[in-house]
Tab-separated table of C-alpha atoms in Angstrom:
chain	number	residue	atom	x	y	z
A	1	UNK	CA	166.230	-5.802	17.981
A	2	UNK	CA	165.172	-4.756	14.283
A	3	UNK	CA	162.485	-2.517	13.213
A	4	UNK	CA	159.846	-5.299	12.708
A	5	UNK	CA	160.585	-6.963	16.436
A	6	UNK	CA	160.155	-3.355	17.972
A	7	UNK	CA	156.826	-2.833	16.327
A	8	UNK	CA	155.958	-6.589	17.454
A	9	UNK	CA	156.644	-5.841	20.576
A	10	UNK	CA	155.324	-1.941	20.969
A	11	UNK	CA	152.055	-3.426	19.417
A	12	UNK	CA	150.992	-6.213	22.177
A	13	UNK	CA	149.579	-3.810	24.489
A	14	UNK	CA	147.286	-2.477	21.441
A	15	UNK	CA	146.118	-5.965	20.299
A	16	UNK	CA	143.039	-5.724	22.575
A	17	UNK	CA	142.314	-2.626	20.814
A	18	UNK	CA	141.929	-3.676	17.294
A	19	UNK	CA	138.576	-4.741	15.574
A	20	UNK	CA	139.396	-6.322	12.661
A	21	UNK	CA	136.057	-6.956	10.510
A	22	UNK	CA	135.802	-8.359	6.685
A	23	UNK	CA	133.881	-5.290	5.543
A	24	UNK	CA	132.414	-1.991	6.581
A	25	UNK	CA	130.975	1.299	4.494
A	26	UNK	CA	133.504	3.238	6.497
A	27	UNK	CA	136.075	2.429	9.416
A	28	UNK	CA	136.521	6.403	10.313
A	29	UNK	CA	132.606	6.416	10.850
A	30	UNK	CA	132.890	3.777	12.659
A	31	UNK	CA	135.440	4.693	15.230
A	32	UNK	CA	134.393	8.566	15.227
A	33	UNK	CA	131.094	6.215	15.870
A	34	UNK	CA	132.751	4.576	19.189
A	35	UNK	CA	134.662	7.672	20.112
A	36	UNK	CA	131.078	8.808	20.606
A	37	UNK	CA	130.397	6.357	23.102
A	38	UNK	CA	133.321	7.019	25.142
A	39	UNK	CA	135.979	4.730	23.468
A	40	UNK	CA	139.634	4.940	24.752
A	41	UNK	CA	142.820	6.377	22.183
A	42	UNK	CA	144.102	3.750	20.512
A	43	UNK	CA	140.765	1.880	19.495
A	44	UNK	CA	141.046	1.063	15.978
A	45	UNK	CA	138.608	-0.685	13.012
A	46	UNK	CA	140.336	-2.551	10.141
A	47	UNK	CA	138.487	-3.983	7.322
A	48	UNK	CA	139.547	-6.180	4.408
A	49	UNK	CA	136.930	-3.737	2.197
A	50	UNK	CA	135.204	-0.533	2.888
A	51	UNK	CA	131.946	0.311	0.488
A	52	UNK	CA	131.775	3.622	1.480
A	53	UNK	CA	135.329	4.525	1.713
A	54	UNK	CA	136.164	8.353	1.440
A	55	UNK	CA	139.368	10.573	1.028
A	56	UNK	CA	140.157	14.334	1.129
A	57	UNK	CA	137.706	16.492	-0.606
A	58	UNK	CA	134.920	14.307	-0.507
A	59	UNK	CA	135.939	12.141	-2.851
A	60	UNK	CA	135.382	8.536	-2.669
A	61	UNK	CA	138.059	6.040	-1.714
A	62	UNK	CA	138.100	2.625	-3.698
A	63	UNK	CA	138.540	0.218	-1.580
A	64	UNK	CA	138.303	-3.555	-3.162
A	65	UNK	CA	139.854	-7.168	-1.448
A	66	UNK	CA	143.622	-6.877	-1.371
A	67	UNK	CA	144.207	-3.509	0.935
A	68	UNK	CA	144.575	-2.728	4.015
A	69	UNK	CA	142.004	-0.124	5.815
A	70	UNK	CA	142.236	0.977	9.261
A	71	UNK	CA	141.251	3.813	11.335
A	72	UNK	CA	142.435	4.456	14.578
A	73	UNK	CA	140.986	6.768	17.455
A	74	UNK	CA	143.370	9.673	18.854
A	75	UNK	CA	142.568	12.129	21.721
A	76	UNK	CA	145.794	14.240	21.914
A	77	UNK	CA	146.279	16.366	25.087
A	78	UNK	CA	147.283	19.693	23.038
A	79	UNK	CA	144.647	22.290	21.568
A	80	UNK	CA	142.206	21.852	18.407
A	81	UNK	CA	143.515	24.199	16.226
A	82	UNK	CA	147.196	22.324	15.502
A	83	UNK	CA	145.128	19.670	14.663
A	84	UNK	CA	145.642	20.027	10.829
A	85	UNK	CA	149.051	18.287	11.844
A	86	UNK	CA	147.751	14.963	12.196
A	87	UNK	CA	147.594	13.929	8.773
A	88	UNK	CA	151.416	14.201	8.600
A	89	UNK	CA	151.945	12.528	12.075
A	90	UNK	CA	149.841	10.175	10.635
A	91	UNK	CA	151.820	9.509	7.548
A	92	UNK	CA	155.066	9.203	9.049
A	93	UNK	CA	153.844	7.427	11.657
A	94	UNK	CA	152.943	4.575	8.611
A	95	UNK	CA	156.354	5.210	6.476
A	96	UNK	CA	158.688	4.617	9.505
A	97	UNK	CA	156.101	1.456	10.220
A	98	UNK	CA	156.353	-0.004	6.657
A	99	UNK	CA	160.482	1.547	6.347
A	100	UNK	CA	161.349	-0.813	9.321
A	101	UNK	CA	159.938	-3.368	8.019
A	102	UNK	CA	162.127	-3.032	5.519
A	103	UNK	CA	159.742	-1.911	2.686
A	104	UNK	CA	161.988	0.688	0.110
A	105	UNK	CA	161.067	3.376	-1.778
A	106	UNK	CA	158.293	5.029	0.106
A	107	UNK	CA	157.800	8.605	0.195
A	108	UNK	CA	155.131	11.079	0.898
A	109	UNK	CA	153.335	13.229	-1.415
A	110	UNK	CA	152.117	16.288	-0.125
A	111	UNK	CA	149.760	16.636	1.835
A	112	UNK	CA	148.445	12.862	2.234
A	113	UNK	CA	149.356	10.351	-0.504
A	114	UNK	CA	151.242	7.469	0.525
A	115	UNK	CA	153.242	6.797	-2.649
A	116	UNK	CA	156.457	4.616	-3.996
A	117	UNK	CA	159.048	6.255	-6.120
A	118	UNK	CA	159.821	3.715	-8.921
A	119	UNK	CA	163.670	3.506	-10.840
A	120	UNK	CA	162.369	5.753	-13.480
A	121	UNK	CA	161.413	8.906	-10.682
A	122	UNK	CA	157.846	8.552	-11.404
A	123	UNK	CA	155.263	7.425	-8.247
A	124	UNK	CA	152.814	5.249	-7.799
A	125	UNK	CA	149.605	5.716	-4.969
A	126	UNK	CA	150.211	3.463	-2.189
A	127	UNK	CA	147.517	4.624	-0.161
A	128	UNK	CA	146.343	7.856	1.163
A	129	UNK	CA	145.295	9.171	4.936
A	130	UNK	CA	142.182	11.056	5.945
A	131	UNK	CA	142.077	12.772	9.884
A	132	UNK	CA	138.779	13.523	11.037
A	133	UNK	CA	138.516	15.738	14.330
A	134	UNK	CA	135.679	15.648	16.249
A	135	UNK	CA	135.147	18.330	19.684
A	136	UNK	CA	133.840	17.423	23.041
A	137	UNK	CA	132.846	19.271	26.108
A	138	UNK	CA	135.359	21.877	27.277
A	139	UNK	CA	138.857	21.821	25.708
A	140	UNK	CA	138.328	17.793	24.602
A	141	UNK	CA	138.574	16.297	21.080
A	142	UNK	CA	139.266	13.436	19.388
A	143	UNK	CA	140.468	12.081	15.832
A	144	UNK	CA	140.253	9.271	13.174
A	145	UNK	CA	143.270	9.320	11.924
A	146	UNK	CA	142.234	6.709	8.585
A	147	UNK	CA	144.755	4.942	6.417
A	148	UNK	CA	144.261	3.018	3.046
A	149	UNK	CA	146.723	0.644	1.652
A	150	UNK	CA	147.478	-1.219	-1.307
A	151	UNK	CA	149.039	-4.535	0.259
A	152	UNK	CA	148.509	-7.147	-2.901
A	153	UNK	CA	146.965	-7.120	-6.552
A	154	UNK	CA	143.625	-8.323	-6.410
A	155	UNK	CA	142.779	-11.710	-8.085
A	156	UNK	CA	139.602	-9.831	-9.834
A	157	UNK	CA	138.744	-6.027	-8.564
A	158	UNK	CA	141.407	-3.375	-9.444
A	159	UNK	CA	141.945	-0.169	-8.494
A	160	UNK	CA	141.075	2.262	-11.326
A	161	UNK	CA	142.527	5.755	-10.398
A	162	UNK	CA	140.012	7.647	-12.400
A	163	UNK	CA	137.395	7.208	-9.854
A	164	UNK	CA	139.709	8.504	-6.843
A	165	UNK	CA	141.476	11.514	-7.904
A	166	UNK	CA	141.710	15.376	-6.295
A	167	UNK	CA	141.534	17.307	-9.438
A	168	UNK	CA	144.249	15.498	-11.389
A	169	UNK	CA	144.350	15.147	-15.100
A	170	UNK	CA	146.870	12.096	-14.772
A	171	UNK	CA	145.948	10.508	-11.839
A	172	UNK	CA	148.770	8.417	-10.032
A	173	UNK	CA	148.676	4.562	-10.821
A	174	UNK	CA	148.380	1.922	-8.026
A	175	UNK	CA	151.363	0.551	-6.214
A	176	UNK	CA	151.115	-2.506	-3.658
A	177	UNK	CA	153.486	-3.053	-0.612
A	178	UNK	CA	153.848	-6.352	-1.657
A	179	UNK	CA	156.290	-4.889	-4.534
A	180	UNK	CA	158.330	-2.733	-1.967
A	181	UNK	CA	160.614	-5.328	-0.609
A	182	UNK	CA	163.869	-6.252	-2.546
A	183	UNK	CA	164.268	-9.777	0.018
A	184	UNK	CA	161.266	-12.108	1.098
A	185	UNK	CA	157.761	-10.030	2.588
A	186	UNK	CA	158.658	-9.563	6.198
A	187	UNK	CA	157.082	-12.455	8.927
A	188	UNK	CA	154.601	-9.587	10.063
A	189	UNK	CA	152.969	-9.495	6.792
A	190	UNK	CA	153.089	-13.138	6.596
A	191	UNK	CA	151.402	-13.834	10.224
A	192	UNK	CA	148.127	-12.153	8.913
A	193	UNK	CA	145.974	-8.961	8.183
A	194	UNK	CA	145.694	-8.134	11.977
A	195	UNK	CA	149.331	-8.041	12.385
A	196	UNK	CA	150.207	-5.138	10.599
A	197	UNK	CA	146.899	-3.787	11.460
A	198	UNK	CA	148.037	-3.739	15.659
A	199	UNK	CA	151.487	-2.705	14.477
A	200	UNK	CA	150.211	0.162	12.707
A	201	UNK	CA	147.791	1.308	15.708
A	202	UNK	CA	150.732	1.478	18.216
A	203	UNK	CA	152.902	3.212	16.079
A	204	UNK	CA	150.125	5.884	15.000
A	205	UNK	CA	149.509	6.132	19.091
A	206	UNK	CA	152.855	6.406	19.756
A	207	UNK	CA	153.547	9.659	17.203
A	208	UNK	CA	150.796	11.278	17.944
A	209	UNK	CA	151.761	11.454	22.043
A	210	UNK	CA	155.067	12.697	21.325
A	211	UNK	CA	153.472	15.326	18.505
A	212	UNK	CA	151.035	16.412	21.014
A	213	UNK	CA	153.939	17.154	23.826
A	214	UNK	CA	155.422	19.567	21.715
A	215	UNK	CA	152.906	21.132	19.275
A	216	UNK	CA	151.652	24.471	20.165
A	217	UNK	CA	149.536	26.759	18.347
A	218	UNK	CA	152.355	30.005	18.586
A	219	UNK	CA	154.841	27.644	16.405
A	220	UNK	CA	152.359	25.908	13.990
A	221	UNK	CA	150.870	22.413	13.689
A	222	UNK	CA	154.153	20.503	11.958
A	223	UNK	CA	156.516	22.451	13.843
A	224	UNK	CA	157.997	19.477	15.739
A	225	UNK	CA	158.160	16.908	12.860
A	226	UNK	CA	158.337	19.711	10.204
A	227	UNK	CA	162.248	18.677	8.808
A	228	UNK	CA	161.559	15.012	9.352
A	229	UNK	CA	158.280	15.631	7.283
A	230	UNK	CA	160.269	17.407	4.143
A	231	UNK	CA	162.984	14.599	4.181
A	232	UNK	CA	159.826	12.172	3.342
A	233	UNK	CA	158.744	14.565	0.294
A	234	UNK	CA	158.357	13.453	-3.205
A	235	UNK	CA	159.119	16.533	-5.429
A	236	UNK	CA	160.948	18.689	-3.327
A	237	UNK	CA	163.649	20.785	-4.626
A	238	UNK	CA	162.186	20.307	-8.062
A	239	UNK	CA	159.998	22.257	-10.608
A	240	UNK	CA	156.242	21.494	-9.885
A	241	UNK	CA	152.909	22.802	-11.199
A	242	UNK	CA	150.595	23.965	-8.368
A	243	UNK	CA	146.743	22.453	-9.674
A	244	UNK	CA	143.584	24.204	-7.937
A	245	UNK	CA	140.779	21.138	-7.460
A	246	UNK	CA	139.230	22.201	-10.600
A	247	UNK	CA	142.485	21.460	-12.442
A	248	UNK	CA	143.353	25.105	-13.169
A	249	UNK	CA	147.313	26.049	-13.416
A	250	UNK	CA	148.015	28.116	-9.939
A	251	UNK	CA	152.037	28.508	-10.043
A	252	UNK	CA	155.012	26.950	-11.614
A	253	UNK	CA	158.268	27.181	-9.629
A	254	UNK	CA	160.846	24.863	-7.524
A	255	UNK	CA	158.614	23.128	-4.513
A	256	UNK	CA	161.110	24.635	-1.905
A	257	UNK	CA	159.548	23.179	1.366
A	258	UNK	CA	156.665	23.636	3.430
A	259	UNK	CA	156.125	25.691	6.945
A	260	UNK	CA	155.163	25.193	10.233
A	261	UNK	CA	151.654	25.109	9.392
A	262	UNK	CA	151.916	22.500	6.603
A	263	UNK	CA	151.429	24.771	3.861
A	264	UNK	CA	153.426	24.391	0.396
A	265	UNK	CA	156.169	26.491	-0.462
A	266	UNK	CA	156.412	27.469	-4.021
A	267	UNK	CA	159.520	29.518	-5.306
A	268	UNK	CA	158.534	31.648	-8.661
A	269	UNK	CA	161.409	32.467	-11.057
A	270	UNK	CA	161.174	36.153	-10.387
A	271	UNK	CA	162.523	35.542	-6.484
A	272	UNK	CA	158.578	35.526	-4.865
A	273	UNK	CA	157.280	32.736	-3.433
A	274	UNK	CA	153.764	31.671	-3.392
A	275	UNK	CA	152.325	29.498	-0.437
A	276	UNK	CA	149.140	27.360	-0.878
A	277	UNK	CA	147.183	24.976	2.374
A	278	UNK	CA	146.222	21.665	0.672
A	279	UNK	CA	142.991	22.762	0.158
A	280	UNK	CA	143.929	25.066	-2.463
A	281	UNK	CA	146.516	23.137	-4.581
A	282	UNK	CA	147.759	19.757	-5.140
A	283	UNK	CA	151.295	19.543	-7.059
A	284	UNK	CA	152.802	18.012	-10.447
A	285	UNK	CA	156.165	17.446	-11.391
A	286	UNK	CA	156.578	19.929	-14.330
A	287	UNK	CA	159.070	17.090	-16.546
């Protein structure tokens, strides 16, 4: 069986799970809004258009006709504090998705953009994820794990990266899945929004059960998906800029990796190495 038939087929118990709605101000308020009322891991809201769509940072998150938005509720059995690895569970969670479905070029760039490496080396935003972690009584919490996507151009809105950016001077330009296949788009995109929409709620599930099994907070949040995570990288192994949000010049060296707690790895030409959470730096190629 290929990727897409074992995401077909890993999805139909999820199916059940899935709201999909036309348009909403924001699909993580609206499960952290269910997860409230008792809602069980895997629920998920997907909307053709969110009017108050966010992203990290506080920024807003344009999201016109022709994407995909979905949000989907997590309560991992493993301790708050290695939550900050969900984002990347998250992300891979959607590569792997959209890789078996034979979509090309897709990488990751750190900490949360979706993104497609064109023939030239440069990228282009695919979409970006936003985790939201919520506590409960006792040791309990949940997450909305959120995910935009470009899938198609849109007929008349477009996506105008000025007004979603994290501090960048030159903010990435749009890229839509819909260009990411070399052959015909794949029957699951063809059979409707909801499709990929299930798909992408099992698969999210799925990683973040295993993730939780193994994460603990002695070996750091990314510990178990930490190599799998780097292979997925744009940028690594070259020379980057590190950018504070206010666009301020942190570090220049070759982006070397990341650790066990997700933060960036920057190797300065005199031998140190400066290390930076997502908070504190986004990164630039320096060509």
């Amino acid at each position: 069986m290929d990727g897409a038939g074992r995401a077909v087929e890993a999805s139909s118990d999820f199916s059940e799970l899935v709201q999909i709605i036309e348009a909403t101000g924001s699909t993580n308020d609206d499960v952290l809004g269910l997860a409230a009322e008792g809602a069980p891991e895997g629920t998920a809201v997907c909307a053709k258009r969110q009017t108050t769509g966010r992203g990290r940072r506080g920024h807003s998150w344009v999201s016109p006709p022709g994407g995909l938005y979905i949000t989907v509720l997590l309560r991992p059995r493993t301790d708050e504090c290695v939550s900050s690895g969900l984002p990347a569970v998250t992300a891979l969670a959607v590569l792997e998705t959209l890789g078996g479905l034979g979509a090309e070029g897709l990488c990751l760039k750190w900490p949360n953009d979706l993104v497609v490496k064109k023939a030239d080396g440069s990228l282009a935003k695919l979409g970006g994820i936003l985790v939201e972690s919520r506590q409960e009584s006792g040791d309990m919490w949940h997450a909305a794990a959120g995910i935009g996507l470009n899938l198609v151009r849109p007929a008349q809105e477009k996506i105008v990266p000025s007004r979603v950016h994290d501090g960048m001077a030159k903010p990435l330009p749009a890229a839509y899945l819909e260009d990411a296949f070399a052959d015909e788009v794949p029957d699951l995109l063809r059979e409707g929004f909801g499709a990929l929409a299930i798909s992408l709620d099992a698969s999210i599930v799925s990683a973040s059960r295993v993730w939780a099994r193994k994460a603990s907070p002695e070996t750091g949040p990314l510990a178990p998906i930490r190599e799998r995570f780097e292979r997925k990288l744009a940028y690594i192994g070259d020379d980057v800029f590190a950018i504070d949000p206010a666009g301020m010049l942190l570090a220049e060296g070759r982006f070397s990796g990341i650790d066990s707690w997700g933060r960036v790895q920057i190797a300065l030409r005199d031998g140190s190495v400066r290390i930076f959470l997502p908070e504190e730096a986004s990164l630039r190629p320096c060509h």
